[in-house]
Amino acid sequence: MSNRDGYFDARIRPPFGEFLNLPRYNTKMKQGLVSYAVPPASISERSMPALFSEMDEVGISRGLAMGRHTATNAWIPNDTIASLRREHGDRFWTFGGVGEATPLENLKETMRCIEEMNLDGIALDPGWLNPPLRVNDSAFYPVYAYCEARGVPVSVSMSINSGPDLSFCDPCTLQRVAMDFGNLRLVVSHASWPMVTPMLAVAAKLPNVWLIPDLYMNTPGLPGRTDLVEAGRHPILCKKIIFGTAYPSQSLEASMSGFDEAGIPEPNRDAILRTNLLEFLGET
């Protein structure tokens, strides 16, 4: 399968380097909102070849893997992301994680990711810093300005787990950034769950905002999912939703089955599974 055929997974954390420190790769730990009785082989064996087999089985030809600069043990160094790109660039787009102590350091690390490592974009997890910040904090404005000028896409993680309280996933904070940088392509990983409906409104209003709802859309019965599925069926909002699995928080097979269960019709389905990500990345 060509890496441009099949479907794309915009939220995948492969069994590679420091990704293996993530709690989901410890199968004895208590799991979160989504669980599986038996982990897939790629998780239990911590195996990249098994992951590629599982991707092929569900029709996912390429994924987007993001670095993470945080104050927690979930830190995924950019050097690891660069190694992933060198070794498996045919199967992954790669974003560098930024979250330094000062605005200037943030800008320098962004420049290193793009100009030295040739990564495809930048990922921010502001609520996981120490101290935690919101996405519209001035510490990130040099990053936004640089990425807007260079045409570099930016992901920001926003959900109930992305900060000490719900104010850190307030869609208004992302809306302000998108309005201040009108040519900056932004995607919200986890779609600000549980504040899904107002974030959908932001994406509907602003042409430079997309959402990756990942497991919050792919898990039947999860509160908030109905609005995401209805958005996927809508002729306009379907263009703002990008498929992701949140693997290893959810298996690839379970994510694809959950997405299929939603019954989203063509051509909306193809947009969510393929072309919306290419548009966000600037590859159309």
Short mmCIF file of C-alpha atoms in Angstrom, two decimals:
data_model
loop_
_atom_site.label_atom_id
_atom_site.label_comp_id
_atom_site.label_asym_id
_atom_site.label_seq_id
_atom_site.Cartn_x
_atom_site.Cartn_y
_atom_site.Cartn_z
CA MET A 1 0.00 0.00 0.00
CA SER A 2 1.35 3.42 -0.93
CA ASN A 3 1.68 5.86 1.96
CA ARG A 4 -0.70 8.18 0.12
CA ASP A 5 -3.33 5.48 -0.43
CA GLY A 6 -5.63 4.31 2.31
CA TYR A 7 -6.61 6.30 5.39
CA PHE A 8 -4.61 8.64 7.62
CA ASP A 9 -4.39 8.61 11.42
CA ALA A 10 -3.68 12.11 12.74
CA ARG A 11 -3.26 11.08 16.39
CA ILE A 12 -0.97 8.08 16.78
CA ARG A 13 1.82 7.42 19.28
CA PRO A 14 3.88 4.49 18.01
CA PRO A 15 5.91 2.04 20.13
CA PHE A 16 9.12 3.95 19.47
CA GLY A 17 11.59 5.59 21.86
CA GLU A 18 10.07 7.56 24.72
CA PHE A 19 6.54 6.87 23.46
CA LEU A 20 6.99 3.55 25.27
CA ASN A 21 6.98 5.45 28.59
CA LEU A 22 3.32 6.37 28.09
CA PRO A 23 0.96 4.65 30.57
CA ARG A 24 -0.95 2.79 27.86
CA TYR A 25 2.16 0.78 27.01
CA ASN A 26 2.12 -0.57 30.58
CA THR A 27 -0.74 -3.05 30.19
CA LYS A 28 -0.91 -3.65 33.97
CA MET A 29 -1.88 -0.07 34.74
CA LYS A 30 -5.48 1.03 35.24
CA GLN A 31 -6.88 2.45 32.03
CA GLY A 32 -9.02 5.52 31.40
CA LEU A 33 -12.27 6.28 29.58
CA VAL A 34 -11.61 3.64 26.94
CA SER A 35 -10.29 0.16 27.66
CA TYR A 36 -9.62 -3.12 25.85
CA ALA A 37 -9.85 -6.60 27.27
CA VAL A 38 -6.77 -7.80 25.41
CA PRO A 39 -4.24 -5.26 24.07
CA PRO A 40 -3.21 -5.61 20.43
CA ALA A 41 0.14 -7.20 19.69
CA SER A 42 1.78 -3.87 18.87
CA ILE A 43 1.14 -2.76 22.47
CA SER A 44 1.79 -5.98 24.35
CA GLU A 45 4.92 -6.68 22.29
CA ARG A 46 5.88 -2.98 22.02
CA SER A 47 6.54 -3.66 18.35
CA MET A 48 6.75 -1.32 15.37
CA PRO A 49 6.40 -4.16 12.81
CA ALA A 50 3.21 -5.28 14.60
CA LEU A 51 1.90 -1.70 14.48
CA PHE A 52 2.50 -1.49 10.74
CA SER A 53 0.64 -4.79 10.28
CA GLU A 54 -2.28 -3.47 12.33
CA MET A 55 -2.30 -0.23 10.35
CA ASP A 56 -2.43 -2.19 7.09
CA GLU A 57 -5.23 -4.42 8.40
CA VAL A 58 -7.55 -1.46 8.97
CA GLY A 59 -6.43 0.47 5.89
CA ILE A 60 -4.32 3.17 7.58
CA SER A 61 -1.35 3.91 5.35
CA ARG A 62 0.20 6.81 7.26
CA GLY A 63 -0.03 8.51 10.64
CA LEU A 64 0.88 11.78 12.31
CA ALA A 65 3.17 11.43 15.35
CA MET A 66 3.78 14.44 17.59
CA GLY A 67 6.50 15.32 20.04
CA ARG A 68 5.46 16.52 23.46
CA HIS A 69 7.31 19.01 25.63
CA THR A 70 5.72 18.84 29.08
CA ALA A 71 6.54 18.91 32.78
CA THR A 72 5.42 15.28 33.08
CA ASN A 73 6.88 11.88 32.22
CA ALA A 74 4.86 12.02 28.99
CA TRP A 75 7.64 14.12 27.42
CA ILE A 76 8.51 12.94 23.90
CA PRO A 77 11.80 14.63 22.89
CA ASN A 78 12.11 16.15 19.45
CA ASP A 79 15.29 14.22 18.80
CA THR A 80 13.19 11.06 19.11
CA ILE A 81 10.66 12.49 16.65
CA ALA A 82 13.50 13.29 14.24
CA SER A 83 14.73 9.68 14.56
CA LEU A 84 11.22 8.42 13.83
CA ARG A 85 11.16 10.58 10.72
CA ARG A 86 14.53 9.27 9.55
CA GLU A 87 13.62 5.62 10.14
CA HIS A 88 9.95 5.60 9.19
CA GLY A 89 9.24 8.80 7.29
CA ASP A 90 7.27 6.84 4.73
CA ARG A 91 4.70 5.93 7.40
CA PHE A 92 4.56 9.10 9.52
CA TRP A 93 4.29 12.83 9.33
CA THR A 94 6.10 14.29 12.34
CA PHE A 95 5.51 17.37 14.52
CA GLY A 96 7.99 18.73 17.05
CA GLY A 97 6.85 19.48 20.59
CA VAL A 98 7.52 22.97 21.99
CA GLY A 99 7.15 24.19 25.56
CA GLU A 100 10.26 26.00 26.70
CA ALA A 101 10.66 28.42 29.62
CA THR A 102 10.61 31.68 27.66
CA PRO A 103 9.09 32.98 24.41
CA LEU A 104 12.54 33.24 22.84
CA GLU A 105 13.40 29.64 23.75
CA ASN A 106 10.07 28.52 22.32
CA LEU A 107 10.90 30.26 19.07
CA LYS A 108 14.41 28.80 18.95
CA GLU A 109 13.12 25.25 19.46
CA THR A 110 10.46 25.79 16.80
CA MET A 111 13.13 26.94 14.36
CA ARG A 112 15.29 23.92 15.22
CA CYS A 113 12.38 21.55 14.56
CA ILE A 114 11.54 23.08 11.19
CA GLU A 115 14.85 24.30 9.82
CA GLU A 116 17.27 21.68 11.20
CA MET A 117 15.12 18.58 11.68
CA ASN A 118 12.77 19.19 8.73
CA LEU A 119 9.73 18.20 10.76
CA ASP A 120 6.28 18.83 9.33
CA GLY A 121 4.75 20.98 12.06
CA ILE A 122 4.68 22.00 15.72
CA ALA A 123 2.72 20.53 18.64
CA LEU A 124 1.86 22.41 21.84
CA ASP A 125 0.57 21.03 25.16
CA PRO A 126 0.34 24.30 27.15
CA GLY A 127 -1.71 22.95 30.04
CA TRP A 128 0.92 20.34 30.86
CA LEU A 129 3.72 22.82 31.43
CA ASN A 130 4.97 24.04 34.80
CA PRO A 131 3.30 26.39 35.40
CA PRO A 132 0.42 25.37 33.10
CA LEU A 133 -0.44 27.88 30.39
CA ARG A 134 -3.38 28.45 28.09
CA VAL A 135 -3.05 28.33 24.33
CA ASN A 136 -3.35 32.11 23.97
CA ASP A 137 -0.53 32.83 26.40
CA SER A 138 1.97 35.35 25.02
CA ALA A 139 4.75 32.77 25.51
CA PHE A 140 3.56 31.06 22.32
CA TYR A 141 2.91 34.09 20.16
CA PRO A 142 6.41 34.09 18.62
CA VAL A 143 5.82 30.44 17.68
CA TYR A 144 2.48 31.28 16.08
CA ALA A 145 3.96 34.22 14.19
CA TYR A 146 6.87 32.15 12.86
CA CYS A 147 4.64 29.25 11.83
CA GLU A 148 2.15 31.57 10.13
CA ALA A 149 4.93 33.25 8.15
CA ARG A 150 6.47 29.89 7.13
CA GLY A 151 3.20 28.07 6.44
CA VAL A 152 3.90 25.57 9.24
CA PRO A 153 0.82 23.85 10.75
CA VAL A 154 0.35 23.80 14.54
CA SER A 155 -1.45 21.34 16.80
CA VAL A 156 -2.64 22.31 20.28
CA SER A 157 -3.91 19.70 22.74
CA MET A 158 -7.08 20.73 24.55
CA SER A 159 -9.31 18.46 26.66
CA ILE A 160 -10.27 17.71 30.25
CA ASN A 161 -6.82 16.12 30.61
CA SER A 162 -4.92 19.06 29.13
CA GLY A 163 -4.65 21.25 32.21
CA PRO A 164 -5.61 21.55 35.89
CA ASP A 165 -9.19 22.66 35.13
CA LEU A 166 -11.61 23.14 32.26
CA SER A 167 -10.49 26.71 31.61
CA PHE A 168 -7.45 25.23 29.89
CA CYS A 169 -9.67 23.75 27.17
CA ASP A 170 -11.88 26.82 26.80
CA PRO A 171 -12.52 27.20 23.04
CA CYS A 172 -12.38 30.98 23.41
CA THR A 173 -8.64 30.82 24.03
CA LEU A 174 -8.06 28.97 20.77
CA GLN A 175 -10.47 31.26 18.95
CA ARG A 176 -8.40 34.29 19.96
CA VAL A 177 -5.22 32.71 18.60
CA ALA A 178 -6.93 31.79 15.33
CA MET A 179 -8.25 35.33 14.96
CA ASP A 180 -4.88 36.92 15.78
CA PHE A 181 -3.12 34.68 13.23
CA GLY A 182 -5.66 34.34 10.46
CA ASN A 183 -3.31 32.51 8.08
CA LEU A 184 -2.01 30.04 10.67
CA ARG A 185 -3.36 26.51 10.22
CA LEU A 186 -4.40 25.20 13.64
CA VAL A 187 -5.75 21.83 14.71
CA VAL A 188 -7.16 21.02 18.15
CA SER A 189 -6.18 17.54 19.28
CA HIS A 190 -9.00 15.95 21.34
CA ALA A 191 -11.38 18.68 20.10
CA SER A 192 -11.53 20.35 23.55
CA TRP A 193 -13.64 17.51 24.96
CA PRO A 194 -15.98 17.89 26.81
CA MET A 195 -16.45 21.42 25.39
CA VAL A 196 -17.14 19.93 21.98
CA THR A 197 -20.05 22.01 20.71
CA PRO A 198 -18.46 25.44 21.25
CA MET A 199 -15.23 24.20 19.67
CA LEU A 200 -17.20 22.98 16.66
CA ALA A 201 -18.64 26.49 16.44
CA VAL A 202 -15.11 27.95 16.42
CA ALA A 203 -14.08 25.58 13.62
CA ALA A 204 -17.22 26.43 11.66
CA LYS A 205 -16.58 30.16 11.95
CA LEU A 206 -12.83 30.25 11.31
CA PRO A 207 -11.35 28.76 8.12
CA ASN A 208 -7.95 28.11 9.72
CA VAL A 209 -9.19 25.75 12.48
CA TRP A 210 -9.60 21.95 12.31
CA LEU A 211 -10.37 19.35 15.00
CA ILE A 212 -8.99 15.88 15.75
CA PRO A 213 -11.67 14.38 18.03
CA ASP A 214 -9.92 10.95 18.05
CA LEU A 215 -11.38 8.57 20.66
CA TYR A 216 -14.07 11.07 21.66
CA MET A 217 -15.65 10.56 18.25
CA ASN A 218 -14.72 6.91 17.78
CA THR A 219 -16.15 5.56 21.05
CA PRO A 220 -19.89 4.72 20.97
CA GLY A 221 -21.73 5.87 24.06
CA LEU A 222 -19.24 8.53 25.11
CA PRO A 223 -20.91 11.85 26.03
CA GLY A 224 -20.37 14.51 23.38
CA ARG A 225 -19.92 11.99 20.60
CA THR A 226 -23.33 12.67 19.07
CA ASP A 227 -22.40 16.27 18.24
CA LEU A 228 -19.16 15.13 16.61
CA VAL A 229 -20.95 12.50 14.53
CA GLU A 230 -23.59 15.03 13.45
CA ALA A 231 -20.79 17.40 12.49
CA GLY A 232 -19.28 14.59 10.40
CA ARG A 233 -22.56 14.29 8.53
CA HIS A 234 -22.87 18.04 7.98
CA PRO A 235 -21.81 19.29 4.52
CA ILE A 236 -19.65 22.11 5.95
CA LEU A 237 -18.46 20.85 9.34
CA CYS A 238 -17.32 17.53 7.88
CA LYS A 239 -14.50 19.47 6.24
CA LYS A 240 -13.17 20.54 9.65
CA ILE A 241 -12.87 17.10 11.28
CA ILE A 242 -9.74 14.95 10.94
CA PHE A 243 -9.68 11.27 11.86
CA GLY A 244 -7.33 10.10 14.61
CA THR A 245 -7.21 7.02 16.81
CA ALA A 246 -5.35 8.27 19.91
CA TYR A 247 -3.49 4.95 19.72
CA PRO A 248 -2.40 3.39 22.09
CA SER A 249 -5.24 4.82 24.22
CA GLN A 250 -7.50 2.94 21.82
CA SER A 251 -6.58 0.18 19.40
CA LEU A 252 -6.59 0.94 15.69
CA GLU A 253 -9.24 -1.71 15.08
CA ALA A 254 -11.54 -0.32 17.79
CA SER A 255 -11.13 3.24 16.51
CA MET A 256 -11.91 2.30 12.93
CA SER A 257 -14.88 0.14 14.00
CA GLY A 258 -16.23 2.98 16.13
CA PHE A 259 -15.87 5.42 13.27
CA ASP A 260 -17.56 3.01 10.86
CA GLU A 261 -20.43 2.54 13.33
CA ALA A 262 -21.19 6.28 13.09
CA GLY A 263 -22.43 5.73 9.53
CA ILE A 264 -20.95 8.89 8.04
CA PRO A 265 -21.72 8.93 4.29
CA GLU A 266 -19.42 9.62 1.36
CA PRO A 267 -17.94 12.04 0.43
CA ASN A 268 -17.84 13.24 4.07
CA ARG A 269 -16.15 10.03 5.13
CA ASP A 270 -13.28 10.42 2.66
CA ALA A 271 -12.79 14.03 3.76
CA ILE A 272 -12.49 13.03 7.42
CA LEU A 273 -10.29 9.99 6.79
CA ARG A 274 -8.02 11.54 4.16
CA THR A 275 -8.31 14.91 2.51
CA ASN A 276 -8.90 17.15 5.54
CA LEU A 277 -5.53 16.19 6.99
CA LEU A 278 -3.80 16.94 3.69
CA GLU A 279 -5.46 20.35 3.61
CA PHE A 280 -4.40 21.10 7.18
CA LEU A 281 -0.83 20.03 6.39
CA GLY A 282 -0.81 22.20 3.27
CA GLU A 283 -0.28 19.24 0.94
CA THR A 284 -3.30 19.72 -1.32
#
